[in-house]
Amino acid sequence: MEQLQGKTILKKIAIGKVFYFEKTIAEVRRQKIEDTVAEIIRFERAKETAQEQLQGLYEKAKEEVGEAEADIFQVHSMMLDDDDFCDTIINYIHAGNLNAEYAVAKAGDEFAEMFASMDDEYMKARSADIKDISERLLCLLSGVQRDGPTLTEPVILIADDLSPSETVQMDKSNILAFVTRAGSVNSHTAILARSMDIPALIEVKIDKAWHGRMAVVDGYQGTIVIDPDAVYLEELRGIQERDKQKAEAQKALIGQKSMTKSGKEINVYANIGTVSDVAFVLQQDGEGIGLFRSEFLYLESKALPTEEEQFLAYKEVAEKMEGKPVIIRTLDIGADKQVDYLDLAEEENPALGYRAIRICLTQTEIFKTQLRAIYRASAFGEIAIMFPMIISVEELAQIKVILESVKIGLSEQGIPYGDPQIGVMIETPAAVMVSEELAQEVDFFSIGTNDLTQYTLAIDRQNPKLDHFYDAHHPAILKMIQMTIENGHKGGAWVGICGELAADLELTEQFVEMGVDELSVSPPFILSLREKIRGLE
């Protein structure tokens, strides 16, 4: 019995034979060509065919896993049309008299490396998307077939890596789990695995010699066990059966209230990063969106997103939620989330540096553009605005002056807007200590437990060497949450939690006893949290 550790994507159990998938890779050779115009035409034709293929994959994914997940291929389509990417390829062909295959491979490597070197995990995961579209072009240019494996029985699929298109093209009825050597928990392939409800592990030292052997993927422990013994198999089959019964039972919770036995109702909202995430929220019966991370609109753009671009995104989310609350967190860039076009200087302590509301209050035109977009969208749904990294009442006073100027400007232009609630994230010890005063200035608090834990314990949560010291259940954190809830209510504000602790079922009862009004979690945890709440007295 051989056991290896990895990072888990979905907490489920899979038992079955291993199938090792080895990709067919187009061989790329550097060649000098005379007719660069003809070579550029070859590239353009390959690009057109690739776009047709991506449209087909979009339609297939939309039917099998839903529109939100199918949007992955719309993203690929946009990346394939990206001017910088295409111009780089064409420049290599034209200036270097190089064949299209080599130009695509070289540009693909450069752009993939650029994304992979970024600090932000979401942007880092886009490296795999660049590789995917580059490989698609290379296969079309070289005539290599790009099909996934033919699976004749249910298997645990292992591979060095899997692209989103390879994942979608496979016969899902015969896939028990994915296990890869590479990958990211934020990759589109990981997102697809979650949406298909297939357990997956990444960063596993796989071995092609496993092909055909029995294995168990334990998504709870993040392990794969090759040639498991009978005792271990029986134990894991028991967990698998328990999960199956639990998932079936949780479906009955759709449409039910998240209410304790004594009648206390807790709002269970969802955290999202993009517009496409809304479909998953609705599928899981989320009661609202407690955290829309608006910075992803900035991270996915090569320039500051315009007011119109932002307005359309916020409006779409509000309309899709059909009157349910949508809390939009204003720009939270900085620290581990960087964008080149803001030209932010390197800092010795970025987590303590120029980030979030500090950028907005010093670059007010960027802030006003976003606020105008949010206010305009508020005419189309139940939108609220939340400000991150607040440490003082004085900051709120500055924000309110800017809000007033934005509303005056919209009124003068005859542009309609709603009356969004205003809230702040409590994610610094300073905010906790002045929470009674802050509560008198806002409608709600949302406690960001990730940063609150980091700043309270003086532990960089990006540093893996400190994992042993990172204790999210530290008494100081729980006392701060209690203090914030009490002070919020005293000042007339409702209080929610949107950090990872919101989904920690070990703490749910304690949070309810503290008097929390709302818990906002990733969509897959909504029904589990509702079940936990409904089981409390």
XYZ file of C-alpha atoms in Angstrom:
537
model
C 0.000 0.000 0.000
C 1.581 3.270 -1.207
C 0.275 6.660 -0.037
C 1.078 10.095 -1.507
C -0.029 13.544 -0.404
C -1.438 16.315 -2.559
C -3.712 19.358 -2.373
C -7.413 18.568 -2.438
C -9.946 20.266 -4.709
C -13.087 18.543 -3.458
C -13.683 16.654 -0.210
C -15.013 13.364 -1.552
C -13.858 9.762 -1.867
C -13.113 7.930 -5.132
C -12.227 4.228 -5.452
C -11.218 2.521 -8.690
C -8.537 1.635 -11.224
C -5.938 4.181 -12.287
C -5.775 5.379 -15.891
C -2.605 7.279 -16.827
C -3.262 9.885 -19.513
C -0.232 10.913 -21.537
C -0.830 13.856 -23.806
C -0.007 13.909 -27.502
C 2.191 16.970 -27.864
C 2.862 18.643 -31.179
C 6.580 18.661 -31.907
C 7.822 22.203 -32.477
C 10.931 22.965 -34.507
C 12.348 26.369 -35.305
C 12.358 26.922 -39.061
C 13.226 29.871 -41.248
C 10.558 30.716 -43.803
C 10.625 33.025 -46.809
C 6.955 33.937 -47.222
C 6.007 35.546 -43.896
C 2.653 36.729 -45.250
C 1.607 33.157 -46.065
C 2.789 32.023 -42.618
C 0.753 34.729 -40.887
C -2.283 33.607 -42.936
C -1.665 30.025 -41.668
C -1.695 31.339 -38.119
C -4.887 33.370 -38.687
C -6.666 30.329 -40.172
C -5.594 28.162 -37.225
C -6.898 30.854 -34.909
C -10.271 30.891 -36.688
C -10.554 27.105 -36.393
C -9.553 27.285 -32.726
C -12.331 29.809 -32.121
C -14.832 27.442 -33.747
C -13.610 24.600 -31.544
C -13.881 26.757 -28.424
C -17.450 27.680 -29.330
C -18.254 23.962 -29.634
C -16.651 23.271 -26.265
C -18.629 26.146 -24.760
C -21.906 24.644 -25.976
C -20.922 21.166 -24.723
C -19.835 22.476 -21.305
C -22.972 24.623 -20.962
C -25.121 21.531 -21.479
C -23.083 19.294 -19.138
C -21.911 21.541 -16.289
C -23.804 24.801 -16.674
C -23.293 28.245 -18.175
C -21.062 29.562 -15.379
C -18.458 26.843 -15.899
C -18.840 26.971 -19.689
C -17.671 30.598 -19.520
C -14.152 29.177 -19.203
C -14.159 28.705 -22.962
C -15.416 32.228 -23.537
C -12.401 33.348 -21.507
C -10.144 31.212 -23.729
C -11.757 32.729 -26.781
C -11.025 36.244 -25.509
C -7.439 35.297 -24.635
C -7.000 33.883 -28.137
C -8.104 37.242 -29.558
C -5.903 39.246 -27.189
C -4.017 41.871 -29.194
C -0.777 41.561 -27.226
C -0.701 37.774 -27.579
C -1.534 37.776 -31.309
C 0.774 40.708 -32.104
C 3.653 38.940 -30.353
C 3.117 35.827 -32.508
C 2.830 37.825 -35.715
C 5.908 39.859 -34.811
C 7.969 36.691 -34.321
C 6.844 35.400 -37.709
C 7.370 38.662 -39.557
C 10.503 40.045 -37.885
C 12.304 36.722 -37.413
C 11.126 34.906 -40.556
C 9.970 32.139 -38.227
C 7.406 29.388 -38.763
C 4.027 29.861 -37.096
C 4.436 26.795 -34.833
C 7.610 28.147 -33.272
C 6.168 31.670 -32.947
C 3.069 30.341 -31.151
C 5.147 28.131 -28.836
C 7.535 30.963 -27.974
C 4.780 33.519 -27.335
C 2.772 30.954 -25.361
C 5.744 30.165 -23.121
C 6.414 33.857 -22.502
C 2.823 34.709 -21.585
C 2.399 31.557 -19.471
C 5.580 32.401 -17.566
C 4.374 35.979 -17.051
C 1.129 34.778 -15.439
C 2.875 32.051 -13.439
C 5.214 34.621 -11.868
C 2.350 36.760 -10.513
C 1.726 36.793 -6.757
C -2.037 36.537 -6.987
C -3.154 32.885 -7.052
C -6.061 33.549 -9.409
C -3.849 35.272 -11.998
C -1.145 32.637 -11.544
C -3.716 30.001 -12.500
C -4.276 31.752 -15.861
C -0.898 30.380 -16.926
C -2.604 27.032 -17.589
C -5.186 28.756 -19.801
C -2.480 30.326 -21.970
C -0.825 26.901 -22.325
C -4.164 25.408 -23.331
C -4.863 27.857 -26.155
C -1.224 27.658 -27.325
C -1.396 23.850 -27.499
C -4.679 24.089 -29.405
C -3.072 26.352 -32.004
C 0.017 24.136 -32.259
C -2.066 21.008 -32.847
C -4.048 22.761 -35.574
C -0.888 24.091 -37.250
C 0.909 20.724 -37.131
C -2.083 18.488 -37.845
C -1.879 16.626 -34.519
C -5.150 15.273 -33.107
C -5.989 16.725 -29.695
C -8.392 14.194 -28.261
C -8.685 13.090 -24.670
C -8.424 9.432 -23.647
C -11.027 6.859 -24.645
C -12.381 5.510 -21.373
C -14.277 2.207 -21.378
C -14.811 1.907 -17.607
C -14.887 4.215 -14.558
C -11.318 5.227 -13.633
C -9.215 7.539 -11.510
C -7.542 9.649 -14.165
C -3.953 10.726 -13.498
C -1.893 13.074 -15.652
C 0.920 15.582 -15.448
C -1.715 18.269 -15.973
C -5.158 18.644 -17.509
C -6.431 21.575 -19.509
C -10.051 22.745 -19.215
C -10.786 21.599 -22.767
C -9.372 18.122 -22.105
C -11.457 17.944 -18.931
C -14.688 18.865 -20.722
C -14.101 16.503 -23.679
C -13.772 13.440 -21.451
C -16.645 11.059 -20.764
C -17.660 12.214 -17.263
C -19.592 9.008 -16.572
C -16.281 7.137 -16.565
C -14.251 9.546 -14.424
C -14.124 8.880 -10.699
C -11.415 11.439 -9.846
C -8.616 13.593 -11.263
C -5.061 13.460 -9.895
C -2.365 15.662 -11.438
C 1.278 16.510 -10.855
C 0.735 20.203 -11.669
C -2.288 22.464 -11.296
C -3.746 25.073 -8.982
C -6.730 25.149 -6.617
C -7.835 28.261 -8.568
C -7.375 26.804 -12.042
C -10.325 26.485 -14.382
C -9.812 22.718 -14.399
C -10.211 22.715 -10.619
C -13.368 24.814 -10.988
C -14.722 22.308 -13.514
C -13.890 19.399 -11.190
C -15.894 21.059 -8.402
C -18.824 21.813 -10.684
C -18.875 18.205 -11.935
C -18.682 17.050 -8.317
C -15.556 15.008 -9.066
C -12.857 14.734 -6.369
C -9.447 15.937 -7.492
C -5.914 16.208 -6.141
C -3.119 18.404 -7.458
C 0.620 18.582 -6.788
C 0.932 14.793 -6.466
C 4.147 13.004 -7.491
C 2.321 10.700 -9.895
C 3.874 7.629 -11.487
C 2.791 6.208 -14.842
C 3.498 2.731 -13.373
C 0.233 3.133 -11.419
C -1.729 2.576 -14.643
C -4.235 -0.254 -14.176
C -3.740 -0.596 -10.426
C -6.413 -0.102 -7.766
C -6.356 3.216 -5.905
C -8.299 5.363 -3.460
C -8.476 9.167 -3.635
C -9.270 10.619 -0.223
C -10.337 14.224 -0.731
C -10.656 14.743 3.025
C -7.027 13.918 3.754
C -5.671 15.027 0.358
C -4.134 11.623 -0.371
C -4.059 8.935 -3.031
C -3.417 5.375 -1.886
C -2.201 2.820 -4.445
C -3.038 -0.872 -3.879
C -5.070 -0.248 -0.685
C -5.562 -3.189 1.663
C -9.004 -4.632 2.472
C -9.356 -2.886 5.845
C -8.598 0.550 4.395
C -10.934 -0.065 1.439
C -13.805 -0.993 3.714
C -13.259 2.134 5.835
C -13.216 4.469 2.832
C -16.248 2.798 1.229
C -18.104 3.535 4.451
C -17.193 7.232 4.198
C -18.186 7.230 0.521
C -21.628 5.805 1.318
C -22.088 8.333 4.123
C -21.267 11.190 1.720
C -23.721 9.880 -0.855
C -26.568 9.734 1.647
C -25.691 13.165 3.033
C -25.641 14.825 -0.415
C -29.014 13.323 -1.257
C -30.485 14.497 2.021
C -29.123 18.044 1.575
C -31.083 18.507 -1.656
C -34.192 18.655 0.505
C -32.783 21.830 2.081
C -33.146 23.799 -1.146
C -35.888 26.343 -0.582
C -35.725 25.939 3.192
C -34.787 28.708 5.629
C -31.450 28.704 7.442
C -33.166 28.762 10.813
C -32.353 27.175 14.149
C -34.889 24.987 15.951
C -35.668 27.891 18.272
C -36.534 30.142 15.308
C -33.370 32.260 14.916
C -32.753 32.884 11.224
C -29.204 33.283 9.894
C -28.689 34.586 6.369
C -26.436 32.199 4.425
C -24.817 34.131 1.590
C -22.074 33.280 -0.912
C -18.634 34.653 -1.742
C -17.949 35.122 -5.466
C -15.148 36.470 -7.636
C -16.747 36.744 -11.080
C -20.133 37.201 -12.708
C -20.108 33.579 -13.876
C -20.039 32.375 -10.237
C -23.650 33.528 -9.766
C -25.053 30.432 -11.501
C -23.406 28.202 -8.891
C -24.769 30.410 -6.075
C -28.313 30.009 -7.404
C -27.825 26.284 -7.971
C -26.828 25.908 -4.308
C -29.731 28.113 -3.198
C -27.631 30.942 -1.782
C -29.760 33.563 -0.041
C -27.608 36.405 -1.315
C -24.036 37.358 -2.133
C -22.141 38.435 0.957
C -18.888 39.188 -0.826
C -18.443 40.073 -4.490
C -14.685 40.476 -4.857
C -14.733 43.310 -7.378
C -10.938 43.273 -7.691
C -11.209 40.360 -10.113
C -12.563 42.799 -12.702
C -9.263 44.653 -12.302
C -7.052 41.556 -12.114
C -8.495 40.171 -15.352
C -8.039 43.453 -17.221
C -4.903 44.911 -18.806
C -6.048 48.441 -17.993
C -8.330 50.042 -15.448
C -11.835 48.710 -16.179
C -14.090 51.494 -17.365
C -17.198 52.678 -15.553
C -19.339 51.032 -18.230
C -17.514 47.686 -17.986
C -17.960 47.653 -14.231
C -21.565 48.815 -14.394
C -22.515 45.997 -16.775
C -20.853 43.383 -14.526
C -22.493 44.633 -11.326
C -25.856 45.048 -13.071
C -25.723 41.488 -14.438
C -25.040 40.046 -10.981
C -27.848 42.108 -9.425
C -30.351 41.062 -12.097
C -29.400 37.381 -11.931
C -29.865 37.401 -8.149
C -33.437 38.651 -8.725
C -33.782 40.913 -5.707
C -31.552 38.938 -3.332
C -28.833 41.042 -1.617
C -25.513 41.553 -3.418
C -22.681 43.048 -1.345
C -19.926 44.460 -3.539
C -16.556 44.952 -1.886
C -14.767 47.933 -3.385
C -11.340 47.551 -4.958
C -9.083 45.422 -2.744
C -5.838 45.512 -4.709
C -2.379 45.390 -3.154
C -0.440 42.905 -0.993
C -0.704 39.562 -2.862
C -3.015 41.040 -5.561
C -1.076 43.179 -8.012
C -1.835 44.695 -11.410
C 0.899 46.128 -13.615
C -1.101 49.118 -14.852
C -1.389 50.631 -11.355
C 2.400 50.628 -11.128
C 2.430 49.950 -7.391
C 5.888 50.086 -5.883
C 7.402 47.029 -4.221
C 7.081 47.106 -0.434
C 8.925 45.297 2.320
C 5.657 44.545 4.120
C 2.933 44.625 1.421
C 0.241 43.180 3.720
C 0.771 46.248 5.918
C 1.204 48.603 3.013
C -0.489 50.529 0.258
C -3.604 48.474 -0.451
C -7.417 48.409 -0.622
C -9.106 51.555 0.772
C -5.716 53.272 1.086
C -5.358 53.207 -2.687
C -8.949 54.361 -3.171
C -8.629 57.320 -0.795
C -5.426 58.539 -2.467
C -6.392 57.785 -6.079
C -9.926 59.084 -5.807
C -10.705 59.109 -9.551
C -10.309 55.321 -9.642
C -12.542 55.110 -6.573
C -15.202 57.434 -7.995
C -15.351 55.468 -11.247
C -16.081 52.279 -9.363
C -18.613 53.925 -7.057
C -20.481 55.469 -10.001
C -20.715 52.008 -11.584
C -21.974 50.441 -8.343
C -24.550 53.184 -7.732
C -25.836 52.916 -11.298
C -26.172 49.130 -10.924
C -28.020 49.583 -7.631
C -31.044 50.725 -9.649
C -31.351 47.145 -10.931
C -31.223 45.128 -7.717
C -30.551 44.945 -3.983
C -26.922 46.104 -3.964
C -24.838 47.058 -0.933
C -21.338 48.569 -0.839
C -18.603 47.333 1.484
C -15.241 48.989 2.136
C -12.168 46.884 2.994
C -9.272 47.558 5.400
C -11.011 50.305 7.371
C -9.188 51.313 10.558
C -10.903 54.552 11.637
C -14.054 56.669 11.679
C -12.048 59.378 9.909
C -11.628 57.131 6.864
C -15.393 56.632 6.766
C -15.897 60.383 6.873
C -13.666 60.763 3.797
C -15.532 57.971 2.029
C -18.906 59.586 2.715
C -17.764 62.867 1.172
C -16.787 60.972 -1.983
C -20.070 59.035 -1.982
C -22.016 62.271 -1.781
C -20.121 63.793 -4.698
C -20.775 60.671 -6.783
C -24.520 60.813 -6.062
C -24.655 64.524 -6.871
C -22.879 63.897 -10.177
C -25.289 61.117 -11.157
C -28.314 63.210 -10.180
C -27.092 66.168 -12.253
C -26.752 63.847 -15.259
C -30.203 62.391 -14.704
C -28.793 58.896 -14.193
C -30.952 56.726 -11.887
C -29.476 54.949 -8.884
C -30.741 53.123 -5.824
C -30.095 53.526 -2.125
C -27.468 50.863 -1.320
C -26.621 49.926 2.244
C -23.119 50.917 3.325
C -20.856 48.577 5.275
C -17.250 47.984 6.261
C -15.069 44.936 6.573
C -13.728 44.353 10.049
C -10.347 42.808 9.330
C -7.908 44.743 11.517
C -7.606 44.851 15.309
C -7.997 48.643 15.019
C -11.412 48.241 13.408
C -12.474 45.851 16.155
C -11.450 48.287 18.882
C -13.428 51.180 17.341
C -16.293 49.004 16.088
C -18.839 50.651 18.395
C -18.099 54.045 16.814
C -17.960 52.588 13.285
C -21.349 50.915 13.749
C -23.010 54.287 14.186
C -21.808 55.315 10.714
C -22.762 52.236 8.651
C -25.574 49.744 8.054
C -23.538 46.575 8.495
C -20.213 44.923 9.299
C -18.666 41.907 7.587
C -15.831 40.295 9.507
C -12.981 39.220 7.237
C -11.488 36.508 9.410
C -8.582 35.708 7.054
C -6.898 39.091 7.440
C -8.145 39.597 10.988
C -6.343 36.392 11.994
C -3.218 37.429 10.089
C -3.010 40.858 11.696
C -3.999 39.728 15.187
C -1.512 36.848 15.330
C 1.193 38.755 13.413
C 1.467 35.825 10.984
C 1.844 36.212 7.219
C -0.815 33.851 5.874
C 1.071 33.605 2.555
C 4.115 32.086 4.287
C 3.873 28.246 4.371
C 6.610 28.071 7.013
C 4.170 29.622 9.477
C 1.277 27.217 8.897
C 2.118 25.457 12.162
C 1.647 28.706 14.100
C -1.502 29.875 12.288
C -4.459 29.185 14.595
C -7.743 30.510 13.239
C -9.465 29.266 16.417
C -7.171 31.319 18.653
C -9.121 32.721 21.645
C -8.080 36.260 20.674
C -9.782 35.887 17.277
C -12.995 34.542 18.781
C -13.052 37.322 21.399
C -12.630 39.923 18.635
C -15.511 38.403 16.660
C -17.685 38.477 19.801
C -16.734 42.106 20.504
C -17.483 43.137 16.920
C -20.923 41.512 16.935
C -21.857 43.111 20.259
C -20.591 46.566 19.255
C -22.212 46.330 15.838
C -25.608 45.581 17.313
C -25.164 48.249 19.960
C -24.596 50.818 17.205
C -27.478 49.589 15.047
C -25.513 47.600 12.434
C -26.124 43.980 11.482
C -23.016 41.778 11.471
C -21.837 39.003 9.173
C -18.704 36.930 8.658
C -17.256 36.446 5.169
C -13.831 34.910 5.882
C -13.011 31.201 5.803
C -14.195 30.740 9.391
C -17.764 31.335 8.195
C -17.700 27.843 6.659
C -16.072 26.216 9.690
C -18.878 24.003 10.999
C -17.017 23.540 14.291
C -17.669 27.209 15.034
C -21.181 27.646 13.627
C -22.945 27.079 16.927
C -20.594 29.486 18.691
C -21.177 32.164 16.039
C -24.941 31.773 16.366
C -24.683 32.067 20.159
C -22.589 35.220 19.679
C -25.494 36.688 17.712
C -24.113 36.739 14.155
C -26.719 37.736 11.558
C -25.118 36.421 8.370
C -22.482 33.925 7.217
C -21.013 34.155 3.711
C -19.216 31.130 2.281
C -18.063 29.591 -1.002
C -21.096 28.186 -2.884
C -20.279 24.475 -2.263
C -20.630 25.017 1.512
C -24.068 26.670 1.475
C -26.228 23.601 2.020
C -23.866 22.050 4.586
C -23.967 25.281 6.567
C -27.752 25.505 6.297
C -28.029 21.915 7.541
C -25.786 22.737 10.500
C -27.825 25.824 11.416
C -31.134 23.956 11.179
C -29.773 21.347 13.584
C -28.991 23.901 16.291
C -31.338 24.653 19.175
